[in-house]
Coordinates of C-alpha atoms and ligand atoms in Angstrom, one line a residue:
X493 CA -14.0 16.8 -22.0
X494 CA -12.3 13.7 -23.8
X495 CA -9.5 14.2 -21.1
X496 CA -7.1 11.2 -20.4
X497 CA -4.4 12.3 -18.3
X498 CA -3.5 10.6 -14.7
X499 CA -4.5 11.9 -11.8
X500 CA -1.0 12.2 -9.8
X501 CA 2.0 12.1 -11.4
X502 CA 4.1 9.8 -9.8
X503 CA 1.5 7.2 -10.0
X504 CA 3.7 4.0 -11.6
X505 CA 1.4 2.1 -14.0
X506 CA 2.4 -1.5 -14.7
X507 CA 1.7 -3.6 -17.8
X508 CA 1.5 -7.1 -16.6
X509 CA -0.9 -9.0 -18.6
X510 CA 0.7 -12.2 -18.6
X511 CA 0.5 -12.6 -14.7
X512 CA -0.3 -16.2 -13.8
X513 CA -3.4 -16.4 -11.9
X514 CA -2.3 -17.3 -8.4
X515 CA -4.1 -19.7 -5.9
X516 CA -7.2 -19.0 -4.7
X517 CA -7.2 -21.4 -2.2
X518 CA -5.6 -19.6 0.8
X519 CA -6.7 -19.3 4.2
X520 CA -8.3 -15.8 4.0
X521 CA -9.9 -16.5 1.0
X522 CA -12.1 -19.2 3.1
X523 CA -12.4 -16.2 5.6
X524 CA -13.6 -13.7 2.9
X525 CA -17.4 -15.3 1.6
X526 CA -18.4 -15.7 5.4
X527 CA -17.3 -12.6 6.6
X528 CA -17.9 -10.2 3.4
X529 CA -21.3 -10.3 3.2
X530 CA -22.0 -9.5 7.2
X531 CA -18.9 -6.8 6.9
X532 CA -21.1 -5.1 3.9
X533 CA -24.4 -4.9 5.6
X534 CA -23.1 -4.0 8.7
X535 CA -21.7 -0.8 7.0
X536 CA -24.9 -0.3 5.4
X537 CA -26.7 -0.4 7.8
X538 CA -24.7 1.9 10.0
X539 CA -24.2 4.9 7.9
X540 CA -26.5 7.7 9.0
X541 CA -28.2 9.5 6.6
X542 CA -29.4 7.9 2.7
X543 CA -28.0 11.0 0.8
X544 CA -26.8 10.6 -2.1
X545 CA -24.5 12.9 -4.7
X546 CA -23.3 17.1 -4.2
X547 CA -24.4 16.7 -0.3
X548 CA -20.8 16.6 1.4
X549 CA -19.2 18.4 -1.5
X550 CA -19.8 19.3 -5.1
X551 CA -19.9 15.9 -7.5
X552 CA -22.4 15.9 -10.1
X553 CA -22.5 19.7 -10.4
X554 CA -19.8 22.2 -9.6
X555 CA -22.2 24.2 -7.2
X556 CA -25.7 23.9 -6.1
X557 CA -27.8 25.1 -3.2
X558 CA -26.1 24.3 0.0
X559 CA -23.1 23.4 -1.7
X560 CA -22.6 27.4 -2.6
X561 CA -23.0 27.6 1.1
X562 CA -20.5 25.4 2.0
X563 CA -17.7 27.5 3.0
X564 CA -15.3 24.5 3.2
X565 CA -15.5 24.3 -0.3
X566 CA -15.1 28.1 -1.2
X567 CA -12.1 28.1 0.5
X568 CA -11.1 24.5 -1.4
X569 CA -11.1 25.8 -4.7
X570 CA -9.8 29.4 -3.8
X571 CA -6.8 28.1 -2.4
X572 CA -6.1 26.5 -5.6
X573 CA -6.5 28.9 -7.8
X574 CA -4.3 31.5 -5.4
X575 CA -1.9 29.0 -4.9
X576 CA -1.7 28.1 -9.1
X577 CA -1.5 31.8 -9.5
X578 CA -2.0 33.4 -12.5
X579 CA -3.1 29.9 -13.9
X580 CA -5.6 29.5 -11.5
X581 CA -7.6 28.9 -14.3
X582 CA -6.4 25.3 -14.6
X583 CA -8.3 24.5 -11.3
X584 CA -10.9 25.3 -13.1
X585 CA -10.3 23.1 -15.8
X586 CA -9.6 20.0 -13.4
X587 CA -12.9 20.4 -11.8
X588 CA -14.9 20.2 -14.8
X589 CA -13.0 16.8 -15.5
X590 CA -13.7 15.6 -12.0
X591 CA -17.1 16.8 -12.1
X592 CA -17.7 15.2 -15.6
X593 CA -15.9 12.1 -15.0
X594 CA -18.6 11.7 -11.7
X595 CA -21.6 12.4 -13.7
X596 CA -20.8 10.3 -17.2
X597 CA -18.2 7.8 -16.5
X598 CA -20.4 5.4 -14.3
X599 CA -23.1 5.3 -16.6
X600 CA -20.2 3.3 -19.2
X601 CA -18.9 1.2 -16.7
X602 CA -20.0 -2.7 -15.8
X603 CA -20.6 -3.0 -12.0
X604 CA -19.0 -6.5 -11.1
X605 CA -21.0 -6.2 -7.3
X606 CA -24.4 -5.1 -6.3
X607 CA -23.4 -1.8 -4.1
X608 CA -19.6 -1.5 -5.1
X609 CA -17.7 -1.9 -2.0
X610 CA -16.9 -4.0 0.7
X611 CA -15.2 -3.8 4.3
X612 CA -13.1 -6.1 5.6
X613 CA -10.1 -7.0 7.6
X614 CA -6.7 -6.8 5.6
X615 CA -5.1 -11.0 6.0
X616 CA -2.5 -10.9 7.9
X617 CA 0.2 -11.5 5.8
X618 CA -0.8 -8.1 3.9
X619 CA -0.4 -6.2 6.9
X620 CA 2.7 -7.6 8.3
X621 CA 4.5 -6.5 4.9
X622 CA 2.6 -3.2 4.7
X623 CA 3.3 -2.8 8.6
X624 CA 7.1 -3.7 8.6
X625 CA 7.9 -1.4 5.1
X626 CA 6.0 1.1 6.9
X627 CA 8.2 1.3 10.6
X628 CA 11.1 0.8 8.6
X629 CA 10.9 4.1 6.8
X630 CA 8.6 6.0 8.9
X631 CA 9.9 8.2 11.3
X632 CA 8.1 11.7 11.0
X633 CA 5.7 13.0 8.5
X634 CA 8.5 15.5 7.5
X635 CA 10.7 12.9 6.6
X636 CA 8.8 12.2 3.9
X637 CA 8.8 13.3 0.5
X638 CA 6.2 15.6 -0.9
X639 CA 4.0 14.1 -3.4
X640 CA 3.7 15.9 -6.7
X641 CA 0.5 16.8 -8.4
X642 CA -0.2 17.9 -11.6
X643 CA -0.7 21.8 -12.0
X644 CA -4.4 22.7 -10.8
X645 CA -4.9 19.2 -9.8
X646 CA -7.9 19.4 -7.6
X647 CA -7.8 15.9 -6.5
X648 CA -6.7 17.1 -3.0
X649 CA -5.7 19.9 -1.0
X650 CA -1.9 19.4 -1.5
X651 CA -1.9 23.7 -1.8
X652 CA -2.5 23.4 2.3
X653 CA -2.2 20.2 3.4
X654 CA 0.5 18.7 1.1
X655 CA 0.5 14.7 0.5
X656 CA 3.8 13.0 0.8
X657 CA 4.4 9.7 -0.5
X658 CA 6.8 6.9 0.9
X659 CA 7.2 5.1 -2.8
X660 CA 7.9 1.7 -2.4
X661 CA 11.2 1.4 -5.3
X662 CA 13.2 3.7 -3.1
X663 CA 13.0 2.3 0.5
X664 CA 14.3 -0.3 2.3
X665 CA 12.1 -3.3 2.6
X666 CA 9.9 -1.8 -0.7
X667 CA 11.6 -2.7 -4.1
X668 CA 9.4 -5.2 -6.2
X669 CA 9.1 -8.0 -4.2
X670 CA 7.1 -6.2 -1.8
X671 CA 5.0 -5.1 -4.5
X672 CA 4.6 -8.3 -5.7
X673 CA 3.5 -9.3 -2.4
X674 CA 0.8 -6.9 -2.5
X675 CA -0.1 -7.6 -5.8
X676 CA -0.5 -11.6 -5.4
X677 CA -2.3 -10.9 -2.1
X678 CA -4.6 -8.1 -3.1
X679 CA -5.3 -10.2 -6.3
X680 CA -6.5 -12.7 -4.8
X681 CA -9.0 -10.9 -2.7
X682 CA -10.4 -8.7 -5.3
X683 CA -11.0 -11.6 -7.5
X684 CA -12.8 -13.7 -4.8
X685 CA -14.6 -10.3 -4.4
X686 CA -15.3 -9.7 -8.4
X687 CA -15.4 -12.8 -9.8
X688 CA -13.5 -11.6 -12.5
X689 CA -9.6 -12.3 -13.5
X690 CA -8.0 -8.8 -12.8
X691 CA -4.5 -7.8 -14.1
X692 CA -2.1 -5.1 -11.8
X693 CA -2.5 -1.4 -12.9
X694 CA -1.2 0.9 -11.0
X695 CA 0.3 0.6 -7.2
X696 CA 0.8 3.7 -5.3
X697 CA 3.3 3.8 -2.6
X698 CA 2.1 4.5 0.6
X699 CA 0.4 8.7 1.3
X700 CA 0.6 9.9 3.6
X701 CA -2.0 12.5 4.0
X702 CA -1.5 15.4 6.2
X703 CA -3.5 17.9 9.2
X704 CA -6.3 19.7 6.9
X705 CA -6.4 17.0 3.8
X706 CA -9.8 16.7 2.2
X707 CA -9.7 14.3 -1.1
X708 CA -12.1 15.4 -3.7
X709 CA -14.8 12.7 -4.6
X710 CA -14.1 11.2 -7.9
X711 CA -14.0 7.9 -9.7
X712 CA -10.5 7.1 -11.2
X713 CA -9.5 6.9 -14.6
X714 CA -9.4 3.3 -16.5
X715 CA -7.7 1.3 -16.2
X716 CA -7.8 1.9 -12.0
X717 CA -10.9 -0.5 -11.8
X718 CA -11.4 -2.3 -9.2
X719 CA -9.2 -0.7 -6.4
X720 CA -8.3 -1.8 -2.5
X721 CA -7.3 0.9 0.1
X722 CA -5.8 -0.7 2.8
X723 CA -5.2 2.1 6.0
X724 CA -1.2 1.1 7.4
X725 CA -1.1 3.3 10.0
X726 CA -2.6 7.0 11.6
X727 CA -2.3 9.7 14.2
X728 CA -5.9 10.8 14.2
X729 CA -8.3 13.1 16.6
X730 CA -11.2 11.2 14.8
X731 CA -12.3 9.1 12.6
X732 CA -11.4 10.1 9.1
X733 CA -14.2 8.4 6.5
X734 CA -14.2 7.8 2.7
X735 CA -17.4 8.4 1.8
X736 CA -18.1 6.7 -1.1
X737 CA -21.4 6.6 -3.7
X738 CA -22.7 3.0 -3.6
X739 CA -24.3 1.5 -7.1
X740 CA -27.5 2.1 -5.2
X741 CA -27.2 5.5 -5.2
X742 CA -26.5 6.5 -1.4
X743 CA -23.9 7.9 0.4
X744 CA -21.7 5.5 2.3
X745 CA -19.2 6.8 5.5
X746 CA -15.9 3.9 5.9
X747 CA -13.7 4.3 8.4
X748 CA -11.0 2.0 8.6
X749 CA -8.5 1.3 11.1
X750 CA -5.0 0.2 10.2
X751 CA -4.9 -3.3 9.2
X752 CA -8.5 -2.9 7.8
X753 CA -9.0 -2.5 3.9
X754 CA -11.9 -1.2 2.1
X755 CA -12.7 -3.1 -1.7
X756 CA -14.1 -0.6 -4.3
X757 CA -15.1 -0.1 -7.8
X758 CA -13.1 3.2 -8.1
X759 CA -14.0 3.4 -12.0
X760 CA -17.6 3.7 -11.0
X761 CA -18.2 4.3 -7.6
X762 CA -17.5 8.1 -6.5
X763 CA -14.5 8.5 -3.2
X764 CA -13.7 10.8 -1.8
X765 CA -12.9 12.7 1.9
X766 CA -14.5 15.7 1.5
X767 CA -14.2 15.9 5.8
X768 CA -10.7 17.8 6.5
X769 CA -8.3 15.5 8.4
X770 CA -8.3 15.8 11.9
X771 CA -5.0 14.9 13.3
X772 CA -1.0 14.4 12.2
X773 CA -1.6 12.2 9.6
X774 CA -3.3 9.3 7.7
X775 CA -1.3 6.7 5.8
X776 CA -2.9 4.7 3.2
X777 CA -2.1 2.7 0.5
X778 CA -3.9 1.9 -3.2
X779 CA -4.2 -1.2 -5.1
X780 CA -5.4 -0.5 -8.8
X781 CA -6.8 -3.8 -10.5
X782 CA -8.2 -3.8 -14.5
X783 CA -10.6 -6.8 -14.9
X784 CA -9.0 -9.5 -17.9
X785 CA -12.8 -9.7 -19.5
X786 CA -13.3 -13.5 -18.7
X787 CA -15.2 -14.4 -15.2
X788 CA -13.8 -17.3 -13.1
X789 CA -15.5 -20.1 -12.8
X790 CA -19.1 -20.3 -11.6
X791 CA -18.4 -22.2 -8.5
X792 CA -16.0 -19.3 -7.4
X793 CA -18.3 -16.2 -8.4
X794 CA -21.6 -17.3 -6.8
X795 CA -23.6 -17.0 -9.3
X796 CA -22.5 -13.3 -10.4
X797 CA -24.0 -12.2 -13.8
X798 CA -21.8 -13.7 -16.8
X799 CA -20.1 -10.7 -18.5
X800 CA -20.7 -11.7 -21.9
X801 CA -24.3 -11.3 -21.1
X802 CA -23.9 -8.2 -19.5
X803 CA -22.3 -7.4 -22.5
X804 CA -25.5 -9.1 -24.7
X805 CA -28.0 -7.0 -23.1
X806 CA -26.3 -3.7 -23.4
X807 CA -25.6 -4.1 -27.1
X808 CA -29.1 -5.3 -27.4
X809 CA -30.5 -1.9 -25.1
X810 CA -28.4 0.0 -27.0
X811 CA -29.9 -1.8 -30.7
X812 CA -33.4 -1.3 -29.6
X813 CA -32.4 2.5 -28.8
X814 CA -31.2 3.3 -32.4
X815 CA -34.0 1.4 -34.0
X816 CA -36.5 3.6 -31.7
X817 CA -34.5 6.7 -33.1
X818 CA -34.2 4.8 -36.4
X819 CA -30.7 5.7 -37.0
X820 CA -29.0 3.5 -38.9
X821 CA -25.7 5.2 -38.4
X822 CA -25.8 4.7 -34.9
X823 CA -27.0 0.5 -35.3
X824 CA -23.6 0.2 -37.6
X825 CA -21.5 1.4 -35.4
X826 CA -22.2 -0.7 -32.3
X827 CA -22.4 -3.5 -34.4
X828 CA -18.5 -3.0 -35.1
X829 CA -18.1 -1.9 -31.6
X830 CA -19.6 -5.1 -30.9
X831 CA -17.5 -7.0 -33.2
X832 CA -15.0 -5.3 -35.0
X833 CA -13.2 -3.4 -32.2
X834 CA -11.8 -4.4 -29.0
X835 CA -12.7 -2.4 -26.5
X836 CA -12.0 -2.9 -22.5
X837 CA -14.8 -5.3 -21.2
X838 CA -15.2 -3.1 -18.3
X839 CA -16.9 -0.5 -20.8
X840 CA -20.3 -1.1 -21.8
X841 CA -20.4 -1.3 -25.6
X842 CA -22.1 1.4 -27.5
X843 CA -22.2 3.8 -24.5
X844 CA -20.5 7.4 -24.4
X845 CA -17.6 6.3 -22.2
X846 CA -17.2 3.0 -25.3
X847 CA -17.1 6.0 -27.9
X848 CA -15.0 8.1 -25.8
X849 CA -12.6 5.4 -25.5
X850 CA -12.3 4.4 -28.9
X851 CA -11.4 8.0 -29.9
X852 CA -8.9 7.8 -27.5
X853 CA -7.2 5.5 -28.4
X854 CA -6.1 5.0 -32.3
X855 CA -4.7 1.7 -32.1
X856 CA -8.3 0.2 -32.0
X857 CA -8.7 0.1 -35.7
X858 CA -10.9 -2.2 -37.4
X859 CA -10.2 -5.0 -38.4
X860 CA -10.4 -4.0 -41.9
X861 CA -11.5 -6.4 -45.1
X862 CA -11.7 -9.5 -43.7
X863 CA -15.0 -9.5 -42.7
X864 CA -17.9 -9.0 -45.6
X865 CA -20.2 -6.6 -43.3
X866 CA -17.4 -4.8 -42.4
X867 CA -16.9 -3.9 -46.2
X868 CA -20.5 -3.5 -47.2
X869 CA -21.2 -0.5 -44.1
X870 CA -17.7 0.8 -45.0
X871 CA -19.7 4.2 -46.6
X872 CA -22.0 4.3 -43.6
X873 CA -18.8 4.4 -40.7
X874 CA -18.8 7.5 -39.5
X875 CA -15.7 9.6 -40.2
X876 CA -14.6 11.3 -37.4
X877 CA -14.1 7.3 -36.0
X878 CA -11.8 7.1 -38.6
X879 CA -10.2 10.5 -38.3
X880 CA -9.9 9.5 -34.8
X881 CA -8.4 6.4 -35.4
X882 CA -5.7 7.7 -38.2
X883 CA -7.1 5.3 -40.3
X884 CA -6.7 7.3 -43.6
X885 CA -7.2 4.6 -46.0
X886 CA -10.8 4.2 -44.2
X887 CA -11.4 7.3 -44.0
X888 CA -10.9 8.0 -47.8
X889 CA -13.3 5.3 -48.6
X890 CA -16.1 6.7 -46.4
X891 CA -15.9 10.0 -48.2
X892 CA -15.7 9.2 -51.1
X893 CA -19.1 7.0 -50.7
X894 CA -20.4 10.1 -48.9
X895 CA -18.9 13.6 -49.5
X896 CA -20.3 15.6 -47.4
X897 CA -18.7 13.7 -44.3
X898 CA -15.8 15.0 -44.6
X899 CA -17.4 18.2 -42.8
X900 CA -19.9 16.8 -41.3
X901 CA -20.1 17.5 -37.2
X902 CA -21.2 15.7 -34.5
X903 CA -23.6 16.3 -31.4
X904 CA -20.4 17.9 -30.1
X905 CA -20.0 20.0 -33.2
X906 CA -16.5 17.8 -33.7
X907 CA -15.4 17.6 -37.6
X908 CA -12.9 15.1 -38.6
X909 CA -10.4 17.5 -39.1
X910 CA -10.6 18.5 -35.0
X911 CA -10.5 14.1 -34.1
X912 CA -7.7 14.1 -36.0
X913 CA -6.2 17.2 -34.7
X914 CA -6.8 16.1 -30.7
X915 CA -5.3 12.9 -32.0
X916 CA -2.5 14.0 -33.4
X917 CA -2.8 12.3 -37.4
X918 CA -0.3 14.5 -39.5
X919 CA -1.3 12.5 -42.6
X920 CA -5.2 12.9 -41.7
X921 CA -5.2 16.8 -41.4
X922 CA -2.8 17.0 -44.5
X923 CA -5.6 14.8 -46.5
X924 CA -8.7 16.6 -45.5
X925 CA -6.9 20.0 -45.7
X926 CA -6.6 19.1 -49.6
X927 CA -10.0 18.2 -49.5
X928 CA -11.1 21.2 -48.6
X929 CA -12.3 21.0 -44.6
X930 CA -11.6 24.3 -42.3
X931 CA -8.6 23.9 -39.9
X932 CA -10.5 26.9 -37.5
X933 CA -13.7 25.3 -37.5
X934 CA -14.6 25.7 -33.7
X935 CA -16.7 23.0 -31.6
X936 CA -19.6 23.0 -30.1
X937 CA -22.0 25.4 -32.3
X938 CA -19.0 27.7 -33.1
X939 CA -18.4 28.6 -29.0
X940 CA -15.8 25.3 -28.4
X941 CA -12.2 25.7 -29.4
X942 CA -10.7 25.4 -32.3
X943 CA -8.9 22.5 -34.1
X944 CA -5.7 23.9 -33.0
X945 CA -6.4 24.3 -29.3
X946 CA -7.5 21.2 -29.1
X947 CA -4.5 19.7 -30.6
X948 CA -2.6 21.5 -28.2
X949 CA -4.8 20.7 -25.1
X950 CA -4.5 17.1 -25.7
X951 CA -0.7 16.8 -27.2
X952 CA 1.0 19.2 -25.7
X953 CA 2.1 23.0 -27.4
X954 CA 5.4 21.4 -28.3
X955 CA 3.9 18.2 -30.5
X956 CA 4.4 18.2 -34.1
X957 CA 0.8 18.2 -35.0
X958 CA 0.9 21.9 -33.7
X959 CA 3.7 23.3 -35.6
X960 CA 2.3 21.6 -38.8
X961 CA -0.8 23.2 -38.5
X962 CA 0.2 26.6 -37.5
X963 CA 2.1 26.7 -40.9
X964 CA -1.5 25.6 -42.2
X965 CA -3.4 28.9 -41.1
X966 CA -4.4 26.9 -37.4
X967 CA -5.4 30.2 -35.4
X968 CA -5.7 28.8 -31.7
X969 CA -9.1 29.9 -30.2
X970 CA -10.2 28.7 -26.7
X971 CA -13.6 27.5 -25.6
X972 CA -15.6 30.5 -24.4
X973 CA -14.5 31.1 -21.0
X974 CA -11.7 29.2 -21.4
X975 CA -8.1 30.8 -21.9
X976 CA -5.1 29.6 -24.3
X977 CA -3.0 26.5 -23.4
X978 CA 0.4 27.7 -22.2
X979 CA 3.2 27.1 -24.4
Ligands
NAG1936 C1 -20.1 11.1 7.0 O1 -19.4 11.7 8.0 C2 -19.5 13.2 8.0 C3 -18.5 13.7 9.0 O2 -18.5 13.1 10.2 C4 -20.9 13.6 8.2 O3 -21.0 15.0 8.2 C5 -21.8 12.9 7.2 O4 -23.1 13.2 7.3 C6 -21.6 11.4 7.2 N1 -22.3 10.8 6.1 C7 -23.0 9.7 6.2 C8 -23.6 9.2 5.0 O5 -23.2 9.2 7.2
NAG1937 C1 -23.3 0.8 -12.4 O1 -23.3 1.6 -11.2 C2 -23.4 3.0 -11.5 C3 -23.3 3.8 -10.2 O2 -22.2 3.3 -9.4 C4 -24.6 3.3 -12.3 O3 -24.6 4.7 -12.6 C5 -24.6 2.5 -13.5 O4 -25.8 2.7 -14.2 C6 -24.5 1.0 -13.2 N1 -24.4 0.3 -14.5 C7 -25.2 -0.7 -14.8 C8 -24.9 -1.3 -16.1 O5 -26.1 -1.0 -14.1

C-alpha cells in the first residue's frame, strides 16, 4: 500500500515553518536532563514482561497464534465491519495499512533517541493551560462532540466506544493562543528531548476516549514525528497504559496521570491501547512535531549522533548494498536521492519508505540540467520516478535512451503508466498511451489492480484522471480479494 491519507479527519495540520526557535533556557528545561534519564529507566525497568510485537494485539501480522485466539480482537474487527455494513470491507483495507505501516515504516525512519520514549512530568505552565481549557468546557462526556473517523478507520473502536473531541478553535479559553502556548511549551521540551529543531504539525484538541476504547497500535503518518501525549484529566477504574514498541524491540506499558506527559517517536515507535478502557473516560491530548533536518548545537544534544552522518552511513549501507547486487540502476538513483531530491531528513535516504515518499509526492522533481551527472545518468533514471513525478519532459528522455522502459515493471509489477495513473498526470498517461503502454496492465504479477483502480483508490472516483481514462478503454479491476472503489 502507497497509502497517504490522515488518520482522523478532523485532525488540523499546520504549516509553520518559519517559527522562530524559542528559548531554551526555561526553568523545566534545567528540570528535564536530570530527571529524563532516571524517568526513562525507571519505566524500563518496571514494565513486566520483554515482549515484543503481535503479543497484546495484532501489529506486524494481521493474525497469528494466540492472537487468533484473542477474542478481544475478533470482536474488534467484527464490530467494524458490521458497523461499516456492506463496506465492511474497508476495515479490511485500513488494517492492511496499519499493519503495513508497523512492519515497513520504522525500518525508513531516523531514531533521534536510543529507545524512543520518555516519561516525565508535564511543567507546570502546560498543565495549568491544558487544565483551565479543560474545566472550562468540560462538563459531561455527553457534552462533547463525537469525533469523526474516516469510513473503516480501524484506528479505534469509535463503532462502540465513540471518541469525542473538545477542539480547541471552538471553545472558550482554546482559540490559537492556547495552541500556541502548547506549541512553544511542547517545542521546547521535545527539542531538549531530540536534539533536533522541530516545526508544529498537527495539534489535536483534547479526546476524549470513552468506557470500552481500545486504540490500535500504529505508528503515525509523516509528518507526526516526534509526538507528546500529555493525559488532562480521567475517570478511571484502572490504570489505562499505552503500550508502546521501544527502538529496542520490547514492549513498554505507560501509564500517566494527568499532568504527566509521555515523549514519543510516533513515526517509528508502535502505540497503541490495545487494553479496553476501564472507567467514564480518559482525556488526552497530542502534540505532533516534524524535525527541521539540522541538530542544535552540540552542547544542547549531548553528544546525539549528527544527522548528516546518520544520513552518510545509510547512503553509504545502502551504496555497498547495490554494488553487492551490482545494480547500477539502483546506485544512480540514491545518488540523486542523495543529492538531487529533497526528501524529509527524517527518512533514511535510499530506503523503501525514501522511495515511497518520493512517489508520493510529485513536487520533488529533480533538479534538472544544472548538474553534469544529473545529465549523463539521465537514460539510466528509472521511469516510473518520472512517471511518478509528472515529469514528462524526463520521462521522454529516458525512453528514448531506453525503449523498453516505457513498459518496463517494478518488483511491484508497477508500469509507468499505473505511477502516473495513482498520481494523477493527465499529460503522462496521454504520452505513453501514444507510445503504446497498456492502460489495464494489472500490478503485482497480473493479481494487483489495475491502472484505473488505482487512480481511483488514490484520487478519488470523481478526479479527472478517472474520467479521462475511462474514455481511454481503463476497465477498473480490483486486487484479488479486493472489491471496487465506491463511486
Ligand atoms: C501491559 O498491561 C496489560 C494490561 O494490564 C498487560 O496484560 C500486559 O502484559 C502489560 N505489558 C507489559 C509489557 O507489561
Ligand atoms: C529505528 O527504530 C526502529 C524501531 O523503532 C527500527 O526498526 C529501525 O531499524 C531503527 N532505525 C535505525 C536507522 O536504526
Amino acid at each position: 500500500m502507497r497509502c497517504a491519507v490522515l488518520i482522523a479527519l478532523g485532525v488540523a495540520v499546520v504549516s509553520a515553518r518559519n517559527r522562530r526557535l524559542t528559548s531554551l533556557g526555561s526553568i523545566f528545561f534545567e528540570g528535564m536532563y536530570t530527571e529524563k534519564p532516571q524517568e526513562v529507566a525507571s519505566t524500563v525497568e518496571s514494565s513486566s514482561s520483554r515482549y515484543g510485537v503481535d503479543k497484546s494485539f495484532p501489529m506486524h501480522h494481521p493474525a497469528r497464534s494466540g492472537i487468533e485466539k484473542n477474542n478481544l480482537y475478533n470482536e474488534f474487527i467484527d464490530g467494524c465491519r458490521e458497523f461499516y455494513a456492506p463496506d465492511g470491507h474497508l476495515c479490511d483495507i485500513t488494517e492492511e495499512e496499519r499493519i503495513e505501516m508497523n512492519l515497513n515504516q520504522p525500518a525508513g525512519m531516523v531514531n533521534y533517541t536510543e529507545v524512543g520514549f520518555a516519561k516525565i512530568r508535564a511543567p507546570d505552565d502546560l498543565v495549568e493551560v491544558l487544565t483551565r481549557f479543560w474545566t472550562t468546557n468540560y462538563r459531561s462526556p455527553k457534552n462533547i462532540p463525537i469525533e469523526t473517523w474516516a469510513r473503516g478507520s480501524t484506528y479505534t473502536n469509535h463503532w462502540s466506544a465513540p471518541t469525542k473531541m473538545l477542539q480547541m478553535e471552538a471553545l472558550r479559553g482554546g482559540g490559537e493562543a492556547l495552541r500556541t502556548k502548547v506549541w512553544d511549551i511542547s517545542k521546547d521540551i521535545l527539542e531538549s528531548w531530540t536534539g533536533v529543531e522541530l516545526s508544529p504539525s498537527s495539534l489535536y484538541g483534547v479526546r476524549v476516549y470513552t468506557e470500552g476504547a481500545v486504540l490500535a497500535p500504529h505508528v503515525d503518518r509523516n509528518p507526526l514525528v516526534i509526538s507528546a501525549i500529555v493525559n488532562v484529566a480521567q475517570d478511571v477504574d484502572e490504570d489505562w497504559p499505552l503500550e508502546v514498541i521501544a527502538h529496542d524491540g520490547n514492549a513498554h506499558n505507560l501509564t500517566l496521570e494527568p499532568g504527566e506527559m509521555i515523549l514519543y517517536e510516533s513515526h517509528s515507535v508502535i502505540h497503541g491501547r490495545p487494553f479496553p478502557l476501564r472507567g467514564r473516560y480518559y482525556a488526552n491530548v497530542f502534540i505532533h512535531f516534524e524535525p527541521l533536518g539540522h541538530g542544535l548545537k552540540k552542547e544542547q544534544t549531548h553528544a546525539k549522533v549528527d544527522l548528516s552522518i546518520l544520513y552518510q552511513q545509510a547512503w553509504e549501507k545502502q551504496q555497498s548494498k547495490c554494488s553487492q547486487d551490482n545494480d547500477d540502476d539502483c546506485k544512480l538513483q540514491i545518488d540523486l536521492n542523495m543529492e538531487e531530491v529533497k526528501i524529509p531528513p527524517y527518512i533514511l535516504p535510499g530506503s523503501e519508505e525514501g522511495k515511497r515518499w518520493l512517489q508520493a509526492h510529485s513536487h520533488a522533481t529533480l533538479t534538472k540540467n544544472t548538474n553534469e551527472r544529473a545529465k549523463k545518468v539521465t537514460d539510466k533514471l528509472d521511469a516510473n520516478f518520472a512517471a511518478s513525478a509528472g515529469d514528462l519532459e524526463l520521462l521522454k528522455q529516458i525512453v528514448k535512451a531506453d525503449p523498453k522502459s516505457l513498459h518496463r515493471v517494478d518488483k511491484n509489477g508497477w508500469s509507468p503508466l499505473t505511477e502516473a495513473a495513482r498520481s494523477g498526470h493527465q499529460d503522462v498517461i496521454e504520452w505513453l498511451l501514444q507510445e503504446g503502454a497498456n492502460i489495464n496492465q494489472r500490478t503485482h504479477k497480473g493479481n494487483g489492480g489495475s491502472p484505473l483502480w488505482w487512480a481511483k483508490k488514490f484520487r478519488g472516483s470523481k478526479h479527472k484522471i478517472v474520467a479521462y481514462m475511462e474514455e481511454h478503454g481503463a476497465l477498473e479491476i480490483p486486487p484479488k480479494g479486493h472489491t471496487r472503489i465506491k463511486p
